[in-house]
Tab-separated table of C-alpha atoms and ligand atoms in Angstrom:
chain	number	residue	atom	x	y	z
A	362	UNK	CA	8.476	13.468	-12.623
A	363	UNK	CA	5.329	14.906	-11.163
A	364	UNK	CA	2.332	13.132	-9.791
A	365	UNK	CA	-0.438	12.045	-12.096
A	366	UNK	CA	-3.786	12.725	-10.352
A	367	UNK	CA	-6.919	10.801	-11.226
A	368	UNK	CA	-10.218	11.597	-9.562
A	369	UNK	CA	-13.000	9.022	-9.423
A	370	UNK	CA	-16.463	9.470	-7.958
A	371	UNK	CA	-16.122	6.982	-5.102
A	372	UNK	CA	-13.878	4.617	-3.162
A	373	UNK	CA	-15.435	1.768	-5.134
A	374	UNK	CA	-14.558	3.387	-8.427
A	375	UNK	CA	-10.985	4.001	-7.248
A	376	UNK	CA	-10.726	0.309	-6.361
A	377	UNK	CA	-11.979	-0.758	-9.770
A	378	UNK	CA	-9.499	1.457	-11.590
A	379	UNK	CA	-6.591	0.273	-9.482
A	380	UNK	CA	-7.607	-3.361	-10.057
A	381	UNK	CA	-7.738	-2.678	-13.789
A	382	UNK	CA	-4.147	-1.429	-13.701
A	383	UNK	CA	-3.080	-4.616	-11.928
A	384	UNK	CA	-4.949	-6.695	-14.488
A	385	UNK	CA	-3.290	-4.842	-17.356
A	386	UNK	CA	0.108	-5.440	-15.785
A	387	UNK	CA	-0.553	-9.166	-15.294
A	388	UNK	CA	-1.741	-9.535	-18.865
A	389	UNK	CA	1.419	-7.893	-20.108
A	390	UNK	CA	3.702	-9.591	-17.585
A	391	UNK	CA	2.155	-12.654	-15.891
A	392	UNK	CA	5.161	-12.991	-13.579
A	393	UNK	CA	4.989	-9.379	-12.404
A	394	UNK	CA	6.086	-8.415	-8.896
A	395	UNK	CA	3.362	-6.502	-7.094
A	396	UNK	CA	3.542	-4.648	-3.798
A	397	UNK	CA	0.296	-4.766	-1.856
A	398	UNK	CA	-1.125	-2.491	0.841
A	399	UNK	CA	-3.655	-3.012	3.625
A	400	UNK	CA	-6.141	-0.713	5.347
A	401	UNK	CA	-9.722	0.231	4.590
A	402	UNK	CA	-8.924	2.115	1.397
A	403	UNK	CA	-7.893	-0.802	-0.873
A	404	UNK	CA	-10.722	-3.164	0.154
A	405	UNK	CA	-12.796	-2.474	-3.002
A	406	UNK	CA	-9.674	-3.021	-5.124
A	407	UNK	CA	-9.264	-6.493	-3.641
A	408	UNK	CA	-12.961	-7.263	-4.135
A	409	UNK	CA	-12.581	-6.338	-7.799
A	410	UNK	CA	-9.435	-8.457	-8.225
A	411	UNK	CA	-11.293	-11.425	-6.736
A	412	UNK	CA	-14.186	-10.792	-9.136
A	413	UNK	CA	-11.768	-10.575	-12.056
A	414	UNK	CA	-10.256	-13.904	-11.063
A	415	UNK	CA	-13.607	-15.660	-10.626
A	416	UNK	CA	-15.480	-14.152	-13.559
A	417	UNK	CA	-12.763	-13.298	-16.034
A	418	UNK	CA	-10.155	-15.909	-15.175
A	419	UNK	CA	-7.483	-13.389	-14.203
A	420	UNK	CA	-4.446	-15.532	-13.466
A	421	UNK	CA	-2.237	-14.717	-10.481
A	422	UNK	CA	-0.305	-17.995	-10.414
A	423	UNK	CA	2.986	-16.654	-11.774
A	424	UNK	CA	2.983	-13.302	-9.988
A	425	UNK	CA	5.029	-12.510	-6.888
A	426	UNK	CA	3.576	-10.432	-4.042
A	427	UNK	CA	5.192	-8.378	-1.322
A	428	UNK	CA	3.303	-6.567	1.414
A	429	UNK	CA	4.254	-3.113	2.527
A	430	UNK	CA	4.108	-3.685	6.255
A	431	UNK	CA	2.979	-5.730	9.242
A	432	UNK	CA	2.468	-5.116	12.941
A	433	UNK	CA	5.240	-6.362	15.203
A	434	UNK	CA	4.091	-8.811	17.842
A	435	UNK	CA	0.995	-10.111	16.062
A	436	UNK	CA	0.992	-13.727	14.956
A	437	UNK	CA	0.111	-14.241	11.298
A	438	UNK	CA	-3.194	-15.806	12.363
A	439	UNK	CA	-4.163	-12.844	14.566
A	440	UNK	CA	-7.345	-11.484	12.954
A	441	UNK	CA	-5.907	-7.944	12.726
A	442	UNK	CA	-2.534	-8.975	11.352
A	443	UNK	CA	-1.870	-7.940	7.791
A	444	UNK	CA	-1.290	-11.608	6.980
A	445	UNK	CA	-4.898	-12.275	7.960
A	446	UNK	CA	-6.109	-9.188	6.108
A	447	UNK	CA	-4.448	-10.289	2.869
A	448	UNK	CA	-5.725	-13.860	3.174
A	449	UNK	CA	-9.272	-12.699	3.859
A	450	UNK	CA	-9.436	-10.006	1.209
A	451	UNK	CA	-7.372	-11.580	-1.529
A	452	UNK	CA	-5.257	-14.694	-1.259
A	453	UNK	CA	-8.004	-17.051	-0.039
A	454	UNK	CA	-9.957	-16.268	-3.195
A	455	UNK	CA	-7.412	-16.235	-6.040
A	456	UNK	CA	-4.829	-18.633	-7.437
A	457	UNK	CA	-1.675	-16.952	-6.120
A	458	UNK	CA	1.205	-19.337	-5.417
A	459	UNK	CA	1.755	-19.323	-1.608
A	460	UNK	CA	5.510	-19.609	-2.236
A	461	UNK	CA	5.374	-16.271	-4.025
A	462	UNK	CA	3.506	-14.360	-1.309
A	463	UNK	CA	5.841	-12.425	0.990
A	464	UNK	CA	4.564	-10.673	4.097
A	465	UNK	CA	6.854	-9.552	6.898
A	466	UNK	CA	6.610	-11.791	9.954
A	467	UNK	CA	5.777	-9.627	12.968
A	468	UNK	CA	6.554	-12.551	15.260
A	469	UNK	CA	9.973	-13.355	13.795
A	470	UNK	CA	12.492	-14.070	16.556
A	471	UNK	CA	14.948	-11.583	15.135
A	472	UNK	CA	13.099	-8.703	13.536
A	473	UNK	CA	16.441	-7.264	12.407
A	474	UNK	CA	17.062	-10.360	10.276
A	475	UNK	CA	13.487	-10.464	9.070
A	476	UNK	CA	13.713	-6.992	7.487
A	477	UNK	CA	17.029	-7.792	5.802
A	478	UNK	CA	15.720	-11.069	4.396
A	479	UNK	CA	12.648	-9.275	3.074
A	480	UNK	CA	14.801	-6.747	1.206
A	481	UNK	CA	16.889	-9.588	-0.226
A	482	UNK	CA	13.752	-11.338	-1.462
A	483	UNK	CA	12.561	-8.203	-3.259
A	484	UNK	CA	15.957	-7.921	-4.918
A	485	UNK	CA	15.984	-11.600	-5.877
A	486	UNK	CA	12.518	-11.227	-7.426
A	487	UNK	CA	13.882	-8.490	-9.695
A	488	UNK	CA	12.324	-5.523	-7.865
A	489	UNK	CA	8.725	-4.387	-7.589
A	490	UNK	CA	6.923	-3.606	-10.845
A	491	UNK	CA	3.899	-1.960	-9.264
A	492	UNK	CA	3.488	-0.829	-5.672
A	493	UNK	CA	0.040	-0.032	-4.281
A	494	UNK	CA	0.012	2.485	-1.426
A	495	UNK	CA	-2.441	4.091	0.939
A	496	UNK	CA	-1.593	7.219	2.890
A	497	UNK	CA	-1.914	7.956	6.594
A	498	UNK	CA	-3.611	11.121	7.837
A	499	UNK	CA	-0.071	12.105	8.930
A	500	UNK	CA	1.317	11.530	5.418
A	501	UNK	CA	2.904	8.159	6.128
A	502	UNK	CA	3.350	5.540	3.428
A	503	UNK	CA	3.566	1.958	4.562
A	504	UNK	CA	4.401	2.536	8.208
A	505	UNK	CA	7.111	5.060	7.343
A	506	UNK	CA	6.082	7.725	9.797
A	507	UNK	CA	6.967	11.445	9.615
A	508	UNK	CA	10.705	11.865	10.137
A	509	UNK	CA	11.656	8.595	8.410
A	510	UNK	CA	14.787	8.941	6.297
A	511	UNK	CA	14.201	8.996	2.564
A	512	UNK	CA	17.099	6.513	2.316
A	513	UNK	CA	15.431	3.965	4.578
A	514	UNK	CA	14.981	0.358	3.609
A	515	UNK	CA	12.736	-2.221	5.279
A	516	UNK	CA	12.965	-1.611	9.008
A	517	UNK	CA	11.293	-1.836	12.400
A	518	UNK	CA	9.371	1.280	13.398
A	519	UNK	CA	7.698	2.689	16.485
A	520	UNK	CA	4.272	3.762	15.318
A	521	UNK	CA	3.244	7.407	15.623
A	522	UNK	CA	0.554	8.079	18.196
A	523	UNK	CA	-1.706	9.432	15.409
A	524	UNK	CA	-1.349	6.148	13.495
A	525	UNK	CA	-2.228	4.131	16.581
A	526	UNK	CA	-5.274	6.360	17.071
A	527	UNK	CA	-6.275	5.960	13.404
A	528	UNK	CA	-5.927	2.173	13.641
A	529	UNK	CA	-7.468	1.709	17.090
A	530	UNK	CA	-10.795	1.096	15.320
A	531	UNK	CA	-9.467	-2.359	14.419
A	532	UNK	CA	-8.537	-3.088	18.043
A	533	UNK	CA	-11.828	-2.505	19.809
A	534	UNK	CA	-11.349	1.272	19.633
A	535	UNK	CA	-8.510	1.044	22.157
A	536	UNK	CA	-5.183	2.743	21.422
A	537	UNK	CA	-3.669	0.771	24.307
A	538	UNK	CA	-4.496	-2.473	22.476
A	539	UNK	CA	-3.099	-1.226	19.149
A	540	UNK	CA	0.448	-2.449	18.482
A	541	UNK	CA	3.238	0.000	19.233
A	542	UNK	CA	5.736	-1.323	16.724
A	543	UNK	CA	5.629	-2.486	13.134
A	544	UNK	CA	7.822	-3.656	10.285
A	545	UNK	CA	7.670	-1.697	7.081
A	546	UNK	CA	9.276	-1.345	3.701
A	547	UNK	CA	11.477	1.741	3.772
A	548	UNK	CA	10.971	4.842	1.695
A	549	UNK	CA	13.820	3.899	-0.635
A	550	UNK	CA	12.316	0.414	-0.988
A	551	UNK	CA	9.041	1.998	-2.080
A	552	UNK	CA	10.767	4.515	-4.368
A	553	UNK	CA	12.595	1.665	-6.124
A	554	UNK	CA	9.262	0.309	-7.413
A	555	UNK	CA	8.949	0.918	-11.145
A	556	UNK	CA	5.434	2.192	-10.827
A	557	UNK	CA	3.404	3.416	-7.835
A	558	UNK	CA	-0.329	3.879	-7.376
A	559	UNK	CA	-1.480	5.631	-4.202
A	560	UNK	CA	-5.152	5.348	-3.243
A	561	UNK	CA	-6.993	7.746	-0.942
A	562	UNK	CA	-10.583	8.605	-0.278
A	563	UNK	CA	-12.481	10.770	2.149
A	564	UNK	CA	-11.912	14.273	3.474
A	565	UNK	CA	-9.812	12.941	6.344
A	566	UNK	CA	-7.041	12.380	3.790
A	567	UNK	CA	-7.357	15.766	2.035
A	568	UNK	CA	-4.636	17.544	4.026
A	569	UNK	CA	-2.197	14.641	3.673
A	570	UNK	CA	-2.855	14.484	-0.072
A	571	UNK	CA	-2.236	18.194	-0.438
A	572	UNK	CA	1.067	18.005	1.465
A	573	UNK	CA	2.095	14.915	-0.486
A	574	UNK	CA	1.275	16.288	-3.934
A	575	UNK	CA	2.159	19.952	-3.601
A	576	UNK	CA	3.911	20.549	-0.310
A	577	UNK	CA	7.658	20.733	0.067
A	578	UNK	CA	9.425	17.399	-0.350
A	579	UNK	CA	10.242	16.733	3.277
A	580	UNK	CA	10.513	13.775	5.675
A	581	UNK	CA	7.765	15.544	7.681
A	582	UNK	CA	5.389	14.225	5.002
A	583	UNK	CA	6.895	10.918	3.882
A	584	UNK	CA	4.544	10.695	0.871
A	585	UNK	CA	5.942	13.975	-0.507
A	586	UNK	CA	8.993	12.076	-1.790
A	587	UNK	CA	6.675	10.558	-4.395
A	588	UNK	CA	6.930	13.892	-6.245
A	589	UNK	CA	10.413	12.709	-7.202
A	590	UNK	CA	9.326	9.375	-8.666
A	591	UNK	CA	8.769	9.297	-12.398
A	592	UNK	CA	5.725	7.024	-12.503
A	593	UNK	CA	3.240	7.773	-9.728
A	594	UNK	CA	-0.534	8.031	-9.912
A	595	UNK	CA	-2.717	9.257	-7.061
A	596	UNK	CA	-6.214	7.778	-7.417
A	597	UNK	CA	-8.528	9.942	-5.328
A	598	UNK	CA	-12.167	10.622	-4.715
A	599	UNK	CA	-13.333	14.251	-4.787
A	600	UNK	CA	-13.185	14.521	-0.977
A	601	UNK	CA	-9.539	13.430	-0.779
A	602	UNK	CA	-8.702	15.779	-3.676
A	603	UNK	CA	-10.611	18.767	-2.275
A	604	UNK	CA	-7.616	20.686	-0.946
A	605	UNK	CA	-5.480	20.388	-4.070
A	606	UNK	CA	-4.979	23.602	-6.045
A	607	UNK	CA	-6.969	23.864	-9.240
A	608	UNK	CA	-3.672	24.073	-11.111
A	609	UNK	CA	-2.958	20.514	-9.938
A	610	UNK	CA	-6.380	19.029	-10.630
A	611	UNK	CA	-7.201	21.005	-13.771
A	612	UNK	CA	-7.132	18.735	-16.781
A	613	UNK	CA	-6.890	15.581	-14.642
A	614	UNK	CA	-8.365	12.713	-16.493
A	615	UNK	CA	-11.271	11.017	-14.821
A	616	UNK	CA	-10.329	7.407	-15.502
B	1315	PGA	P1	-6.503	3.317	5.622
B	1315	PGA	O1	-4.946	3.322	5.952
B	1315	PGA	O2	-6.650	2.821	4.219
B	1315	PGA	O3	-7.107	2.368	6.594
B	1315	PGA	O4	-6.987	4.723	5.762
B	1315	PGA	C1	-4.057	3.895	5.048
B	1315	PGA	C2	-2.668	4.000	5.635
B	1315	PGA	O5	-2.525	4.196	6.857
B	1315	PGA	O6	-1.704	3.899	4.868
């Protein structure tokens, strides 16, 4: 129990450390099941994984991948879909087996079936060994917005206004063009992962990181439930860690 905090000098350094953890896992367990996240934060992690594949021969062929979330209503080939994000940042450049890449389909005819099938696939794969997470400025993980039940499994969600504002930068700066609904792993789905690494950088995330790491465990800050997981690391830059009490950061190893 308790969150392990690691502070790195930059977003790039965070990405490199997270990629190293994925590499270590794949070396130990080539058929590992890995949960991936999108957003600006993990981009350097994906760049490093691609480098590791190209320069060091890191093999992804036996691994299975699940993505945390996807916008509802966007076709997989929409440039801002998380399908497209994952192809562009990772899957187009490594040797992952397409049959082992699972991303929720935001255009599925029956979204209710899509979320159930996704859960069943995670179960059939033996559960997630390592889940990568970002965090929203409102404390969300995946698209589990404040108020989401800690017991939730993969579900359809109406996005919080703050999330749509945060993500409008990908939709021409227009909240009105930003999807209103999404599909996301649930909080219990995330908590079932054997190991979790949450990445955050920049002062805009400092308040959310403080609430997540040392606030009360409450659905108001979905990420606060991570305090109850027994294998969680927050990889932060100094700006994202700036509001944590010294008692939390004292003695943190700089990876
Ligand atoms: P970001 O998104 O990496 O683009 O800040 C993180 C999140 O909303 O989980």
